[in-house]
XYZ file of C-alpha atoms in Angstrom:
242
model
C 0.000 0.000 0.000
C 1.755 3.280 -1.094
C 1.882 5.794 1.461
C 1.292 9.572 0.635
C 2.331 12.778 2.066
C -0.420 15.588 1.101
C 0.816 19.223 2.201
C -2.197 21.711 1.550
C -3.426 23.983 3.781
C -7.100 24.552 2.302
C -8.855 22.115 4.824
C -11.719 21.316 2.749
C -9.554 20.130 -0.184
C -7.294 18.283 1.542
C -9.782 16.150 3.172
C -11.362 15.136 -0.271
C -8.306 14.249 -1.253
C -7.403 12.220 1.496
C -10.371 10.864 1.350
C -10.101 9.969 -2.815
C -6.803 8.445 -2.090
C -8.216 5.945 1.148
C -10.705 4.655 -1.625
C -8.075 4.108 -3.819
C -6.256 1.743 -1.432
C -3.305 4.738 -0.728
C -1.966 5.702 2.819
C -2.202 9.178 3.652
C -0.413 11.387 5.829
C -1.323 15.064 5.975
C 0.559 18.619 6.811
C -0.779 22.109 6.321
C 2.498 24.176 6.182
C 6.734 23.243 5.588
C 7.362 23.166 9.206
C 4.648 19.915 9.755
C 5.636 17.959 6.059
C 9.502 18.541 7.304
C 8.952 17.180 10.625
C 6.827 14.576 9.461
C 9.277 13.428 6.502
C 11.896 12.844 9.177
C 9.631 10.735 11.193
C 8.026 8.625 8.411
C 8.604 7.378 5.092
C 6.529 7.788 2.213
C 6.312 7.223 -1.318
C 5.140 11.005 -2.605
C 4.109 14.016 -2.435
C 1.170 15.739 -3.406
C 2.461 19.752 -2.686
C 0.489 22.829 -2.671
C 3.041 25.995 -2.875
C 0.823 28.699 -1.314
C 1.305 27.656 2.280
C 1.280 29.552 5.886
C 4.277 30.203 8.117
C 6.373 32.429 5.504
C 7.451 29.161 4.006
C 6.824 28.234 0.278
C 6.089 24.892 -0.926
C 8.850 25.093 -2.786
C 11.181 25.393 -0.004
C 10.055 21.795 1.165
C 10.812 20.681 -2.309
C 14.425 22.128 -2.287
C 14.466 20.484 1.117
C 13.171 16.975 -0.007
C 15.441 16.710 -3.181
C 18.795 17.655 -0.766
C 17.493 15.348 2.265
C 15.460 12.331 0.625
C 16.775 10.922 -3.025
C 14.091 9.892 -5.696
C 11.262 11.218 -3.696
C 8.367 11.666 -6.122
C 6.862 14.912 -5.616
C 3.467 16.292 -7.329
C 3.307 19.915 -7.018
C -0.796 20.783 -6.855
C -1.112 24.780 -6.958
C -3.175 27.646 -7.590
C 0.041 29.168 -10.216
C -0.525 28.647 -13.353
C 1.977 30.826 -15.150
C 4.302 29.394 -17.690
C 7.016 30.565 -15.352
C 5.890 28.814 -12.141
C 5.484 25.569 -13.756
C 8.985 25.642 -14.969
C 10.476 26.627 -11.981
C 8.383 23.637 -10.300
C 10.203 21.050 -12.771
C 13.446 23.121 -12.912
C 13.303 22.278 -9.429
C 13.209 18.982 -9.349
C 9.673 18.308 -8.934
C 8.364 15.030 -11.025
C 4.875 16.531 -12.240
C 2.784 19.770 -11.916
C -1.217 20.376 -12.022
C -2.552 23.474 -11.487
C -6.409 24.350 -9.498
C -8.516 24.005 -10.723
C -8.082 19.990 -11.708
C -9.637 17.013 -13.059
C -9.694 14.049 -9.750
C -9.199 11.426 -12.241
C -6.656 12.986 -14.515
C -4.042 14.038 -10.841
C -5.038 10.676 -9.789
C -3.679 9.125 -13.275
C -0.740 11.053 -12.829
C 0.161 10.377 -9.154
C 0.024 6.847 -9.824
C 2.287 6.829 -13.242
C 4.379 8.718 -10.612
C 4.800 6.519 -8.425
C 5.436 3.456 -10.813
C 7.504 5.171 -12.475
C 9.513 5.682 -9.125
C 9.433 1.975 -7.975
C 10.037 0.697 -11.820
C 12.018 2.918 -13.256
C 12.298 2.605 -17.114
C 15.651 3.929 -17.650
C 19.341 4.163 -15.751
C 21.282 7.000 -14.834
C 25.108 6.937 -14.724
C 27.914 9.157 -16.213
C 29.389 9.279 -20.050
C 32.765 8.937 -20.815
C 32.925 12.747 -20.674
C 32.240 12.580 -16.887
C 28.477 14.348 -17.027
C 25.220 12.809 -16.296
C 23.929 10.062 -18.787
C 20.444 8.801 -19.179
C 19.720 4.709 -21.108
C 16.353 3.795 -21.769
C 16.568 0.577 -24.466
C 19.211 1.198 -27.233
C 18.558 4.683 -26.660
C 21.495 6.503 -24.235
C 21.287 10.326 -23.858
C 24.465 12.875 -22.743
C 22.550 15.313 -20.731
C 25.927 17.623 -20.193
C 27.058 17.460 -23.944
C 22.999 17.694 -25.097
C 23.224 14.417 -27.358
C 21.810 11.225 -27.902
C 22.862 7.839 -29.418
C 20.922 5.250 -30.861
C 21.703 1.529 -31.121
C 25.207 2.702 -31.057
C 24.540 5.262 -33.436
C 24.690 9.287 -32.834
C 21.274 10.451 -33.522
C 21.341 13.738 -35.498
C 18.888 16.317 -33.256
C 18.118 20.046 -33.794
C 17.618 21.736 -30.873
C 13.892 21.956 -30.343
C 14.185 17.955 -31.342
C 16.846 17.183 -28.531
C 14.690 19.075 -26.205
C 11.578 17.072 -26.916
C 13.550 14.023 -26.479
C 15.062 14.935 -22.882
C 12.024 15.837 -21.855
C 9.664 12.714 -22.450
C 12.626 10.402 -21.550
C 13.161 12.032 -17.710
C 9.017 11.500 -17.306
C 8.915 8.066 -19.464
C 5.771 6.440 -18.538
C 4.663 10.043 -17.516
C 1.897 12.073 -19.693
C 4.026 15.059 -21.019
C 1.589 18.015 -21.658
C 1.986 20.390 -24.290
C 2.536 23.297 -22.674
C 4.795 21.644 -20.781
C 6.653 20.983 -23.860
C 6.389 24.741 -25.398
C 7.068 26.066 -21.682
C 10.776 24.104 -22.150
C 11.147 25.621 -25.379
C 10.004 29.446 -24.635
C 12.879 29.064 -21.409
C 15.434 28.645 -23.850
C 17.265 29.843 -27.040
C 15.917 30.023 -30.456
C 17.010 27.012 -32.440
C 19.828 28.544 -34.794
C 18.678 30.329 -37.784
C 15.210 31.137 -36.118
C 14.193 34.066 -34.658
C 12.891 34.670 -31.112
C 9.529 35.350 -32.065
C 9.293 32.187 -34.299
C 5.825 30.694 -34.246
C 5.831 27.884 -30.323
C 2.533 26.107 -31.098
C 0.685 23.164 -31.126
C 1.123 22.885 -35.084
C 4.575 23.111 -34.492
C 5.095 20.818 -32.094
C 2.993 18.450 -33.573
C 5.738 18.720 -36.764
C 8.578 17.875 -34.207
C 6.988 15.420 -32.547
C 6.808 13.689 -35.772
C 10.318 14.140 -37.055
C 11.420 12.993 -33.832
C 9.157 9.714 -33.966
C 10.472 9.323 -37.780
C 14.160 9.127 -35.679
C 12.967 6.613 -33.452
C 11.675 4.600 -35.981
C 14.362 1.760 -36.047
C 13.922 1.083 -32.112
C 11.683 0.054 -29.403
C 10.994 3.386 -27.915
C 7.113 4.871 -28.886
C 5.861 8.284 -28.287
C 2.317 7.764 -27.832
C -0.193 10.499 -28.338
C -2.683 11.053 -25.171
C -5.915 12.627 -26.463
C -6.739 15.502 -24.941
C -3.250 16.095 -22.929
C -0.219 15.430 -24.450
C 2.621 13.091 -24.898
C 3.857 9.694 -23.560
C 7.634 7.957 -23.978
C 6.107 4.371 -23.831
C 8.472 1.999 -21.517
C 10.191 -0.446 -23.686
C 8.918 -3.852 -23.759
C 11.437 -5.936 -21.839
């Protein structure tokens, strides 16, 4: 039985939840502010978190996150907030956190999402280790990616990414299994650079993702990796078949 950590401080919510996740078979523990999830965290174990930011006691949600990712490796943490900006949700991730859903939200959908969350924690469908240039490397099947050096080899092969490509790629292989949304995917790309050749203001849409998304898959073509479309929300890295 997984046991989860819900840190919300709107009392009415965060019984429903807790009350969602009992039916669903989870464990829940419960803190309204950083000071009660800290003390609690070194107390208990757990398997997530489900984290509002907006909390009391002049500490932030994401101060417990910082905390978390320093005191507890490979916690899964699901930030659940009122910010919706483009920034906010990249500073979540940039952070370290594993998924983000902004309030208003759909029960079933963060309930979908904490659970590929958490398998994706206790299965994990990829391993982490260092290239022979010393930075962090990530291998999912015959797929291996340079995260320092931005670069990717297939089946042995380099694979030849643009930048808005190589992007795409990183992205859906750190949350494989995970739905990645599309503005999750445009937020990564309005954070950074202009691919070379392309202006600042050049069209971030749907339609164009929708273009890279299929060059990429065309890439992937001669291996077992499978970006799956997700009606209505995104993208998914499928986990290899073993």
């Amino acid at each position: 039985m997984p046991t989860i950590l819900i840190v919300e401080d709107d009392a009415l919510l965060l019984d429903a939840l807790t009350g969602q996740l009992q039916q669903l078979e989870f464990s829940v523990h419960t803190a309204s502010s950083v000071a009660e999830a800290t003390t609690l965290l070194q107390g208990q174990a757990v398997d997530g978190i489900i984290l509002d930011l907006g909390l009391p006691g002049g500490a932030d949600g994401m101060e417990l996150l910082t905390w978390a990712r320093t005191h507890i490796a490979g916690l899964p943490v699901l930030i659940l907030t009122a910010r919706d900006g483009i920034d906010d949700r990249i500073h979540g991730l940039n952070a370290g956190a594993d998924d983000y859903i902004t309030k208003p939200f759909n029960m079933q959908e963060l309930q979908a999402r904490l659970q590929a969350m958490l398998r994706r924690a206790r299965q994990p469908a990829f391993t982490q280790g260092s290239s022979a240039a010393g930075g962090p490397s990530t291998a999912i099947g015959s797929l291996q990616i340079d995260h320092g050096n931005r670069s990717a080899v297939l089946g042995g092969e380099p694979l030849e990414l643009t930048q808005r490509e190589w992007e795409l790629l990183e992205l859906l292989v750190n949350r494989c299994g995970e739905v990645v949304t599309r503005d999750d995917v445009l937020a990564a790309w309005r954070a950074g650079p202009p691919e070379p050749g392309q202006t600042a203001a050049a069209a971030l849409n749907s339609n164009a993702l929708e273009v890279y998304v299929h060059r990429l898959r065309r890439k992937l073509d001669a291996s077992n990796l499978v970006i799956r479309n997700i009606r209505g929300l995104g993208y998914m890295l499928a986990k290899p078949a073993e």
